[in-house]
Amino acid sequence: METGARAGCVSIFSISSGERGGESREEEPIHSRDPVEILIPRDITDPLNLNSGIADSSCLVSPYKSGGKRRHRNRHHGVSLRISRGPIAAPPLTEVTTPQPGHFPSNVSFVKANYVLEKDHLLVTQRPEYDVILCLSVTKWVHLNWGDDGLKRLFKRAYRHLRPGGIFILEPQPWESYGRKKKLTDVTYRNYRNISLKPEQFTSYLTNEVGFTSYQYLGAPKTAVKGFQRPIYLFNK
Ligand SMILES: C[S@@+](CC[C@H](N)C(=O)[O-])C[C@H]1O[C@@H](n2cnc3c(N)ncnc32)[C@H](O)[C@@H]1O
C-alpha cells in the first residue's frame, strides 16, 4: 500500500466495466476489464478535497501509480474521473415536458421476476401483450437453472406473450460456454448433464415445436471481445 495511506483516510473505488446495460458479462476476459483503482487523499483534514472547489488530482494518490510509472493511460474513469476533474454536468434540457400518462416515459416499467413459469399448465394463462420480446444472453442461465423443461417453457411463454405478427429476438449463448458455469451449484451441474436441447437446435425447436412461422439469422456483432460475438436470430409469430 502507498506510504501516504493513513488510518482514517477515505478510499474511493472506481470500477469502469464498459458492459452492456451495466450487466456483468461473465464471458468477458478478465484482462480486458479496468482494474479497481483506489484513490487515497493525501490530506486527511479535507479527505474529499471539498475546500478547493474543483478537486485536484494531485491531492489523490493511487497505489498503482505510486511507483512513478503509470500502468494505464486514460483508463480509470467513473467515480475517479469526477473526483479528479469535477462534476460531469448533464446537457441542458431544451424543452421541459410533463410526462403524459400512457406515453413515453410513463409507459415504461421494469419488473423483476422469474420468467420461467412453475409448471407447463400455467402457460395457458399467458395472454398476448407484446410486439417484440428480446431474449439476449439469458438462455444459458435458464437452461442451467431449470434444464430443458424450463427453457422450453420460457420459449413457449414468449410465443404466447407475443401478439400475432410479433417478433422474438434471441441471442443464445453457445454450448461451449455452459461448461464454465456448470458447477455453480448441484442443480446446475445436474441440469447440465441432462441437457439434450443444445443451442444449435433452438431454431428448429422454436419453429417446429413452439409455433414460430419463420426465422432469420441477423448476424453476430463484430466486437473485439470474442465472448460478445454471438449469433442473433429473429423469429416471427
Ligand atoms: C448475462 S445477463 C444478460 C442481460 C441482458 N439481457 C444483456 O444482454 O445485457 C443474463 C440475464 O438473464 C436474466 N435471467 C436469468 N434467468 C432468468 C429468469 N429465470 N427469468 C428472468 N430473467 C432471467 C438475469 O437476471 C440477467 O439479467
PDB file of C-alpha atoms and ligand atoms in Angstrom:
ATOM      1  CA  MET A   1       0.000   0.000   0.000  1.00  0.00           C
ATOM      2  CA  GLU A   2       1.213   3.536  -0.767  1.00  0.00           C
ATOM      3  CA  THR A   3       3.043   5.159   2.109  1.00  0.00           C
ATOM      4  CA  GLY A   4       0.664   8.151   2.089  1.00  0.00           C
ATOM      5  CA  ALA A   5      -2.219   5.873   3.144  1.00  0.00           C
ATOM      6  CA  ARG A   6      -3.056   6.536   6.787  1.00  0.00           C
ATOM      7  CA  ALA A   7      -5.762   5.331   9.097  1.00  0.00           C
ATOM      8  CA  GLY A   8      -8.966   7.334   8.669  1.00  0.00           C
ATOM      9  CA  CYS A   9      -8.361   8.122   5.004  1.00  0.00           C
ATOM     10  CA  VAL A  10     -11.301   7.902   2.630  1.00  0.00           C
ATOM     11  CA  SER A  11     -10.876   5.396  -0.195  1.00  0.00           C
ATOM     12  CA  ILE A  12     -12.775   5.876  -3.401  1.00  0.00           C
ATOM     13  CA  PHE A  13     -13.228   2.844  -5.609  1.00  0.00           C
ATOM     14  CA  SER A  14     -13.568   3.320  -9.323  1.00  0.00           C
ATOM     15  CA  ILE A  15     -14.641   0.405 -11.463  1.00  0.00           C
ATOM     16  CA  SER A  16     -15.272   1.015 -15.115  1.00  0.00           C
ATOM     17  CA  SER A  17     -16.891  -2.044 -16.597  1.00  0.00           C
ATOM     18  CA  GLY A  18     -17.901  -0.867 -20.063  1.00  0.00           C
ATOM     19  CA  GLU A  19     -20.528  -3.584 -20.080  1.00  0.00           C
ATOM     20  CA  ARG A  20     -23.824  -3.592 -21.938  1.00  0.00           C
ATOM     21  CA  GLY A  21     -26.707  -2.452 -19.811  1.00  0.00           C
ATOM     22  CA  GLY A  22     -24.484  -2.380 -16.760  1.00  0.00           C
ATOM     23  CA  GLU A  23     -24.747  -6.125 -16.545  1.00  0.00           C
ATOM     24  CA  SER A  24     -21.779  -8.233 -15.615  1.00  0.00           C
ATOM     25  CA  ARG A  25     -20.847 -10.410 -18.576  1.00  0.00           C
ATOM     26  CA  GLU A  26     -19.005 -13.422 -17.355  1.00  0.00           C
ATOM     27  CA  GLU A  27     -17.585 -14.257 -20.788  1.00  0.00           C
ATOM     28  CA  GLU A  28     -15.553 -11.088 -20.960  1.00  0.00           C
ATOM     29  CA  PRO A  29     -11.876 -11.939 -20.415  1.00  0.00           C
ATOM     30  CA  ILE A  30     -10.765 -10.597 -17.089  1.00  0.00           C
ATOM     31  CA  HIS A  31      -7.689  -8.866 -18.545  1.00  0.00           C
ATOM     32  CA  SER A  32      -9.881  -6.611 -20.709  1.00  0.00           C
ATOM     33  CA  ARG A  33     -11.602  -5.109 -17.682  1.00  0.00           C
ATOM     34  CA  ASP A  34     -10.354  -1.991 -15.990  1.00  0.00           C
ATOM     35  CA  PRO A  35      -8.756  -2.738 -12.665  1.00  0.00           C
ATOM     36  CA  VAL A  36     -10.162  -1.343  -9.452  1.00  0.00           C
ATOM     37  CA  GLU A  37      -8.334   1.838  -8.619  1.00  0.00           C
ATOM     38  CA  ILE A  38      -8.140   3.089  -5.067  1.00  0.00           C
ATOM     39  CA  LEU A  39      -7.529   6.796  -4.735  1.00  0.00           C
ATOM     40  CA  ILE A  40      -6.345   7.972  -1.375  1.00  0.00           C
ATOM     41  CA  PRO A  41      -6.441  11.671  -0.438  1.00  0.00           C
ATOM     42  CA  ARG A  42      -3.076  12.978   0.701  1.00  0.00           C
ATOM     43  CA  ASP A  43      -4.746  15.461   3.046  1.00  0.00           C
ATOM     44  CA  ILE A  44      -6.888  13.708   5.622  1.00  0.00           C
ATOM     45  CA  THR A  45      -8.178  17.016   7.022  1.00  0.00           C
ATOM     46  CA  ASP A  46     -10.135  17.500   3.768  1.00  0.00           C
ATOM     47  CA  PRO A  47     -10.475  13.972   2.500  1.00  0.00           C
ATOM     48  CA  LEU A  48     -12.832  14.769  -0.344  1.00  0.00           C
ATOM     49  CA  ASN A  49     -10.906  17.926  -1.185  1.00  0.00           C
ATOM     50  CA  LEU A  50     -14.062  19.980  -0.845  1.00  0.00           C
ATOM     51  CA  ASN A  51     -12.296  23.215   0.051  1.00  0.00           C
ATOM     52  CA  SER A  52     -10.600  23.607  -3.289  1.00  0.00           C
ATOM     53  CA  GLY A  53     -13.761  23.903  -5.399  1.00  0.00           C
ATOM     54  CA  ILE A  54     -12.851  21.509  -8.180  1.00  0.00           C
ATOM     55  CA  ALA A  55     -10.933  18.602  -6.777  1.00  0.00           C
ATOM     56  CA  ASP A  56      -7.328  18.427  -7.863  1.00  0.00           C
ATOM     57  CA  SER A  57      -5.972  15.065  -8.919  1.00  0.00           C
ATOM     58  CA  SER A  58      -2.609  15.904  -7.361  1.00  0.00           C
ATOM     59  CA  CYS A  59      -4.291  15.542  -3.962  1.00  0.00           C
ATOM     60  CA  LEU A  60      -5.080  11.927  -4.701  1.00  0.00           C
ATOM     61  CA  VAL A  61      -2.566   9.156  -4.858  1.00  0.00           C
ATOM     62  CA  SER A  62      -3.031   5.819  -6.490  1.00  0.00           C
ATOM     63  CA  PRO A  63      -1.174   2.745  -5.252  1.00  0.00           C
ATOM     64  CA  TYR A  64      -0.944   1.675  -8.916  1.00  0.00           C
ATOM     65  CA  LYS A  65       0.800   4.847  -9.925  1.00  0.00           C
ATOM     66  CA  SER A  66       2.930   5.398  -6.847  1.00  0.00           C
ATOM     67  CA  GLY A  67       5.949   3.695  -8.406  1.00  0.00           C
ATOM     68  CA  GLY A  68       6.326   6.595 -10.817  1.00  0.00           C
ATOM     69  CA  LYS A  69       5.371   4.522 -13.860  1.00  0.00           C
ATOM     70  CA  ARG A  70       1.691   4.734 -14.939  1.00  0.00           C
ATOM     71  CA  ARG A  71       0.225   1.324 -15.620  1.00  0.00           C
ATOM     72  CA  HIS A  72      -2.506   2.589 -17.950  1.00  0.00           C
ATOM     73  CA  ARG A  73      -3.162   5.915 -19.557  1.00  0.00           C
ATOM     74  CA  ASN A  74      -6.728   7.282 -19.669  1.00  0.00           C
ATOM     75  CA  ARG A  75      -8.185   4.059 -18.373  1.00  0.00           C
ATOM     76  CA  HIS A  76      -9.518   4.951 -14.924  1.00  0.00           C
ATOM     77  CA  HIS A  77     -12.875   6.636 -15.221  1.00  0.00           C
ATOM     78  CA  GLY A  78     -16.170   6.528 -13.320  1.00  0.00           C
ATOM     79  CA  VAL A  79     -16.050   7.984  -9.829  1.00  0.00           C
ATOM     80  CA  SER A  80     -12.337   8.815 -10.014  1.00  0.00           C
ATOM     81  CA  LEU A  81     -12.915  10.958 -13.122  1.00  0.00           C
ATOM     82  CA  ARG A  82     -15.487  13.083 -11.308  1.00  0.00           C
ATOM     83  CA  ILE A  83     -13.236  13.387  -8.280  1.00  0.00           C
ATOM     84  CA  SER A  84     -10.223  14.459 -10.311  1.00  0.00           C
ATOM     85  CA  ARG A  85     -11.984  16.588 -12.946  1.00  0.00           C
ATOM     86  CA  GLY A  86     -15.068  17.908 -11.190  1.00  0.00           C
ATOM     87  CA  PRO A  87     -18.759  17.207 -11.793  1.00  0.00           C
ATOM     88  CA  ILE A  88     -19.901  15.926 -15.162  1.00  0.00           C
ATOM     89  CA  ALA A  89     -22.866  18.117 -15.961  1.00  0.00           C
ATOM     90  CA  ALA A  90     -25.817  16.742 -17.884  1.00  0.00           C
ATOM     91  CA  PRO A  91     -26.593  18.703 -21.051  1.00  0.00           C
ATOM     92  CA  PRO A  92     -29.337  21.310 -20.553  1.00  0.00           C
ATOM     93  CA  LEU A  93     -32.832  20.180 -21.408  1.00  0.00           C
ATOM     94  CA  THR A  94     -34.068  22.003 -24.483  1.00  0.00           C
ATOM     95  CA  GLU A  95     -37.706  21.651 -23.545  1.00  0.00           C
ATOM     96  CA  VAL A  96     -39.319  20.549 -20.363  1.00  0.00           C
ATOM     97  CA  THR A  97     -42.238  18.216 -20.941  1.00  0.00           C
ATOM     98  CA  THR A  98     -44.577  16.805 -18.377  1.00  0.00           C
ATOM     99  CA  PRO A  99     -44.852  13.047 -18.757  1.00  0.00           C
ATOM    100  CA  GLN A 100     -48.298  12.146 -20.066  1.00  0.00           C
ATOM    101  CA  PRO A 101     -49.949   9.007 -18.691  1.00  0.00           C
ATOM    102  CA  GLY A 102     -49.732   6.215 -21.259  1.00  0.00           C
ATOM    103  CA  HIS A 103     -46.957   7.915 -23.241  1.00  0.00           C
ATOM    104  CA  PHE A 104     -43.167   7.592 -23.014  1.00  0.00           C
ATOM    105  CA  PRO A 105     -41.625   7.515 -20.428  1.00  0.00           C
ATOM    106  CA  SER A 106     -44.752   6.809 -18.381  1.00  0.00           C
ATOM    107  CA  ASN A 107     -45.435   3.699 -20.455  1.00  0.00           C
ATOM    108  CA  VAL A 108     -42.128   2.053 -19.483  1.00  0.00           C
ATOM    109  CA  SER A 109     -41.947  -0.174 -16.452  1.00  0.00           C
ATOM    110  CA  PHE A 110     -39.473  -2.658 -15.049  1.00  0.00           C
ATOM    111  CA  VAL A 111     -40.423  -5.945 -13.452  1.00  0.00           C
ATOM    112  CA  LYS A 112     -38.011  -8.185 -11.607  1.00  0.00           C
ATOM    113  CA  ALA A 113     -39.323 -11.734 -11.871  1.00  0.00           C
ATOM    114  CA  ASN A 114     -38.610 -15.287 -12.898  1.00  0.00           C
ATOM    115  CA  TYR A 115     -39.853 -15.599 -16.469  1.00  0.00           C
ATOM    116  CA  VAL A 116     -39.921 -19.386 -16.165  1.00  0.00           C
ATOM    117  CA  LEU A 117     -43.381 -20.397 -15.013  1.00  0.00           C
ATOM    118  CA  GLU A 118     -43.549 -23.043 -12.351  1.00  0.00           C
ATOM    119  CA  LYS A 119     -45.484 -25.597 -14.402  1.00  0.00           C
ATOM    120  CA  ASP A 120     -46.390 -26.150 -18.035  1.00  0.00           C
ATOM    121  CA  HIS A 121     -50.132 -25.961 -17.355  1.00  0.00           C
ATOM    122  CA  LEU A 122     -49.735 -22.288 -16.371  1.00  0.00           C
ATOM    123  CA  LEU A 123     -48.776 -21.421 -19.951  1.00  0.00           C
ATOM    124  CA  VAL A 124     -52.432 -21.218 -20.952  1.00  0.00           C
ATOM    125  CA  THR A 125     -52.819 -18.221 -18.651  1.00  0.00           C
ATOM    126  CA  GLN A 126     -50.364 -16.168 -20.687  1.00  0.00           C
ATOM    127  CA  ARG A 127     -52.130 -13.623 -22.898  1.00  0.00           C
ATOM    128  CA  PRO A 128     -50.578 -11.822 -25.903  1.00  0.00           C
ATOM    129  CA  GLU A 129     -49.246  -8.437 -24.808  1.00  0.00           C
ATOM    130  CA  TYR A 130     -46.116  -7.527 -26.747  1.00  0.00           C
ATOM    131  CA  ASP A 131     -44.957  -6.885 -30.311  1.00  0.00           C
ATOM    132  CA  VAL A 132     -41.274  -7.538 -29.586  1.00  0.00           C
ATOM    133  CA  ILE A 133     -39.529  -9.657 -26.972  1.00  0.00           C
ATOM    134  CA  LEU A 134     -35.748  -9.534 -26.541  1.00  0.00           C
ATOM    135  CA  CYS A 135     -34.014 -12.520 -25.034  1.00  0.00           C
ATOM    136  CA  LEU A 136     -30.312 -11.678 -25.023  1.00  0.00           C
ATOM    137  CA  SER A 137     -27.804 -13.858 -23.174  1.00  0.00           C
ATOM    138  CA  VAL A 138     -30.476 -15.362 -20.960  1.00  0.00           C
ATOM    139  CA  THR A 139     -30.946 -18.910 -22.282  1.00  0.00           C
ATOM    140  CA  LYS A 140     -27.835 -20.400 -20.687  1.00  0.00           C
ATOM    141  CA  TRP A 141     -28.898 -19.273 -17.228  1.00  0.00           C
ATOM    142  CA  VAL A 142     -32.408 -20.583 -17.587  1.00  0.00           C
ATOM    143  CA  HIS A 143     -31.065 -23.798 -19.085  1.00  0.00           C
ATOM    144  CA  LEU A 144     -28.595 -24.381 -16.244  1.00  0.00           C
ATOM    145  CA  ASN A 145     -31.116 -23.500 -13.525  1.00  0.00           C
ATOM    146  CA  TRP A 146     -34.263 -25.145 -14.930  1.00  0.00           C
ATOM    147  CA  GLY A 147     -32.972 -27.595 -17.517  1.00  0.00           C
ATOM    148  CA  ASP A 148     -34.599 -28.371 -20.842  1.00  0.00           C
ATOM    149  CA  ASP A 149     -38.095 -28.175 -19.333  1.00  0.00           C
ATOM    150  CA  GLY A 150     -37.563 -24.652 -18.005  1.00  0.00           C
ATOM    151  CA  LEU A 151     -36.074 -23.356 -21.229  1.00  0.00           C
ATOM    152  CA  LYS A 152     -38.860 -24.878 -23.334  1.00  0.00           C
ATOM    153  CA  ARG A 153     -41.370 -23.230 -21.010  1.00  0.00           C
ATOM    154  CA  LEU A 154     -39.620 -19.866 -21.488  1.00  0.00           C
ATOM    155  CA  PHE A 155     -39.785 -20.241 -25.276  1.00  0.00           C
ATOM    156  CA  LYS A 156     -43.459 -21.213 -25.175  1.00  0.00           C
ATOM    157  CA  ARG A 157     -44.318 -18.376 -22.843  1.00  0.00           C
ATOM    158  CA  ALA A 158     -42.531 -15.845 -25.071  1.00  0.00           C
ATOM    159  CA  TYR A 159     -44.526 -17.166 -28.036  1.00  0.00           C
ATOM    160  CA  ARG A 160     -47.828 -16.780 -26.208  1.00  0.00           C
ATOM    161  CA  HIS A 161     -46.763 -13.381 -24.877  1.00  0.00           C
ATOM    162  CA  LEU A 162     -46.417 -12.012 -28.431  1.00  0.00           C
ATOM    163  CA  ARG A 163     -49.280 -10.589 -30.414  1.00  0.00           C
ATOM    164  CA  PRO A 164     -49.885 -12.015 -33.889  1.00  0.00           C
ATOM    165  CA  GLY A 165     -47.054 -10.772 -36.134  1.00  0.00           C
ATOM    166  CA  GLY A 166     -44.821 -10.181 -33.098  1.00  0.00           C
ATOM    167  CA  ILE A 167     -41.101 -10.899 -33.148  1.00  0.00           C
ATOM    168  CA  PHE A 168     -38.812 -12.726 -30.771  1.00  0.00           C
ATOM    169  CA  ILE A 169     -35.153 -11.659 -30.826  1.00  0.00           C
ATOM    170  CA  LEU A 170     -32.911 -14.363 -29.442  1.00  0.00           C
ATOM    171  CA  GLU A 171     -29.209 -14.287 -28.656  1.00  0.00           C
ATOM    172  CA  PRO A 172     -28.403 -17.721 -27.243  1.00  0.00           C
ATOM    173  CA  GLN A 173     -25.085 -18.426 -25.585  1.00  0.00           C
ATOM    174  CA  PRO A 174     -23.125 -21.219 -27.274  1.00  0.00           C
ATOM    175  CA  TRP A 175     -22.987 -24.679 -25.706  1.00  0.00           C
ATOM    176  CA  GLU A 176     -19.213 -24.397 -25.213  1.00  0.00           C
ATOM    177  CA  SER A 177     -19.769 -21.553 -22.738  1.00  0.00           C
ATOM    178  CA  TYR A 178     -22.017 -23.692 -20.488  1.00  0.00           C
ATOM    179  CA  GLY A 179     -19.135 -25.811 -19.214  1.00  0.00           C
ATOM    180  CA  ARG A 180     -17.513 -22.927 -17.348  1.00  0.00           C
ATOM    181  CA  LYS A 181     -20.646 -22.390 -15.230  1.00  0.00           C
ATOM    182  CA  LYS A 182     -21.939 -25.933 -14.821  1.00  0.00           C
ATOM    183  CA  LYS A 183     -20.506 -26.417 -11.327  1.00  0.00           C
ATOM    184  CA  LEU A 184     -22.050 -23.292  -9.804  1.00  0.00           C
ATOM    185  CA  THR A 185     -24.465 -25.438  -7.780  1.00  0.00           C
ATOM    186  CA  ASP A 186     -25.523 -29.074  -7.563  1.00  0.00           C
ATOM    187  CA  VAL A 187     -28.649 -28.138  -9.523  1.00  0.00           C
ATOM    188  CA  THR A 188     -26.748 -26.510 -12.389  1.00  0.00           C
ATOM    189  CA  TYR A 189     -24.419 -29.488 -12.562  1.00  0.00           C
ATOM    190  CA  ARG A 190     -27.304 -31.971 -12.659  1.00  0.00           C
ATOM    191  CA  ASN A 191     -29.156 -29.925 -15.280  1.00  0.00           C
ATOM    192  CA  TYR A 192     -26.003 -29.512 -17.365  1.00  0.00           C
ATOM    193  CA  ARG A 193     -25.538 -33.271 -17.518  1.00  0.00           C
ATOM    194  CA  ASN A 194     -29.180 -33.826 -18.538  1.00  0.00           C
ATOM    195  CA  ILE A 195     -29.480 -31.153 -21.226  1.00  0.00           C
ATOM    196  CA  SER A 196     -30.391 -32.604 -24.582  1.00  0.00           C
ATOM    197  CA  LEU A 197     -31.775 -29.495 -26.340  1.00  0.00           C
ATOM    198  CA  LYS A 198     -28.498 -27.862 -27.405  1.00  0.00           C
ATOM    199  CA  PRO A 199     -28.365 -24.200 -28.552  1.00  0.00           C
ATOM    200  CA  GLU A 200     -27.800 -25.234 -32.179  1.00  0.00           C
ATOM    201  CA  GLN A 201     -31.223 -26.920 -32.037  1.00  0.00           C
ATOM    202  CA  PHE A 202     -33.087 -23.844 -30.745  1.00  0.00           C
ATOM    203  CA  THR A 203     -34.058 -22.568 -34.208  1.00  0.00           C
ATOM    204  CA  SER A 204     -35.671 -25.856 -35.228  1.00  0.00           C
ATOM    205  CA  TYR A 205     -37.326 -26.260 -31.823  1.00  0.00           C
ATOM    206  CA  LEU A 206     -38.812 -22.758 -31.974  1.00  0.00           C
ATOM    207  CA  THR A 207     -40.179 -23.194 -35.476  1.00  0.00           C
ATOM    208  CA  ASN A 208     -41.191 -26.885 -35.396  1.00  0.00           C
ATOM    209  CA  GLU A 209     -42.410 -27.226 -31.812  1.00  0.00           C
ATOM    210  CA  VAL A 210     -43.219 -23.789 -30.421  1.00  0.00           C
ATOM    211  CA  GLY A 211     -45.014 -22.346 -33.434  1.00  0.00           C
ATOM    212  CA  PHE A 212     -42.921 -19.519 -34.865  1.00  0.00           C
ATOM    213  CA  THR A 213     -43.608 -19.370 -38.585  1.00  0.00           C
ATOM    214  CA  SER A 214     -40.113 -18.365 -39.752  1.00  0.00           C
ATOM    215  CA  TYR A 215     -36.792 -17.021 -38.591  1.00  0.00           C
ATOM    216  CA  GLN A 216     -33.849 -15.008 -39.832  1.00  0.00           C
ATOM    217  CA  TYR A 217     -30.220 -15.007 -38.791  1.00  0.00           C
ATOM    218  CA  LEU A 218     -29.401 -11.338 -38.127  1.00  0.00           C
ATOM    219  CA  GLY A 219     -25.647 -11.839 -37.740  1.00  0.00           C
ATOM    220  CA  ALA A 220     -23.220 -11.578 -34.859  1.00  0.00           C
ATOM    221  CA  PRO A 221     -21.825  -8.308 -33.512  1.00  0.00           C
ATOM    222  CA  LYS A 222     -18.264  -7.654 -34.644  1.00  0.00           C
ATOM    223  CA  THR A 223     -16.731  -6.796 -31.325  1.00  0.00           C
ATOM    224  CA  ALA A 224     -13.157  -7.163 -30.169  1.00  0.00           C
ATOM    225  CA  VAL A 225     -14.324  -9.341 -27.279  1.00  0.00           C
ATOM    226  CA  LYS A 226     -14.908 -12.841 -28.568  1.00  0.00           C
ATOM    227  CA  GLY A 227     -17.472 -13.614 -25.861  1.00  0.00           C
ATOM    228  CA  PHE A 228     -19.815 -10.981 -27.325  1.00  0.00           C
ATOM    229  CA  GLN A 229     -19.635 -12.283 -30.899  1.00  0.00           C
ATOM    230  CA  ARG A 230     -22.849 -14.264 -30.544  1.00  0.00           C
ATOM    231  CA  PRO A 231     -25.398 -15.010 -33.223  1.00  0.00           C
ATOM    232  CA  ILE A 232     -28.684 -13.116 -33.051  1.00  0.00           C
ATOM    233  CA  TYR A 233     -31.893 -14.567 -34.518  1.00  0.00           C
ATOM    234  CA  LEU A 234     -35.276 -13.050 -35.246  1.00  0.00           C
ATOM    235  CA  PHE A 235     -38.356 -15.300 -35.042  1.00  0.00           C
ATOM    236  CA  ASN A 236     -41.746 -14.324 -36.476  1.00  0.00           C
ATOM    237  CA  LYS A 237     -45.029 -15.244 -34.857  1.00  0.00           C
TER     238      LYS A 237
HETATM  239  C1  LIG B   1     -25.841 -12.220 -18.987  1.00  0.00           C
HETATM  240  S1  LIG B   1     -27.212 -11.290 -18.386  1.00  0.00           S
HETATM  241  C2  LIG B   1     -27.826 -10.572 -19.887  1.00  0.00           C
HETATM  242  C3  LIG B   1     -28.511  -9.277 -19.591  1.00  0.00           C
HETATM  243  C4  LIG B   1     -29.064  -8.524 -20.808  1.00  0.00           C
HETATM  244  N1  LIG B   1     -30.158  -9.274 -21.407  1.00  0.00           N
HETATM  245  C5  LIG B   1     -27.984  -8.255 -21.799  1.00  0.00           C
HETATM  246  O1  LIG B   1     -27.986  -8.831 -22.890  1.00  0.00           O
HETATM  247  O2  LIG B   1     -27.085  -7.456 -21.481  1.00  0.00           O
HETATM  248  C6  LIG B   1     -28.360 -12.584 -18.050  1.00  0.00           C
HETATM  249  C7  LIG B   1     -29.692 -12.070 -17.589  1.00  0.00           C
HETATM  250  O3  LIG B   1     -30.597 -13.147 -17.546  1.00  0.00           O
HETATM  251  C8  LIG B   1     -31.524 -12.865 -16.512  1.00  0.00           C
HETATM  252  N2  LIG B   1     -32.211 -14.107 -16.134  1.00  0.00           N
HETATM  253  C9  LIG B   1     -31.634 -15.296 -15.861  1.00  0.00           C
HETATM  254  N3  LIG B   1     -32.590 -16.206 -15.540  1.00  0.00           N
HETATM  255  C10 LIG B   1     -33.784 -15.555 -15.613  1.00  0.00           C
HETATM  256  C11 LIG B   1     -35.123 -15.942 -15.369  1.00  0.00           C
HETATM  257  N4  LIG B   1     -35.444 -17.182 -14.988  1.00  0.00           N
HETATM  258  N5  LIG B   1     -36.109 -15.018 -15.544  1.00  0.00           N
HETATM  259  C12 LIG B   1     -35.797 -13.774 -15.922  1.00  0.00           C
HETATM  260  N6  LIG B   1     -34.530 -13.339 -16.164  1.00  0.00           N
HETATM  261  C13 LIG B   1     -33.542 -14.218 -16.003  1.00  0.00           C
HETATM  262  C14 LIG B   1     -30.633 -12.320 -15.421  1.00  0.00           C
HETATM  263  O4  LIG B   1     -31.380 -11.574 -14.497  1.00  0.00           O
HETATM  264  C15 LIG B   1     -29.668 -11.457 -16.204  1.00  0.00           C
HETATM  265  O5  LIG B   1     -30.137 -10.142 -16.278  1.00  0.00           O
END
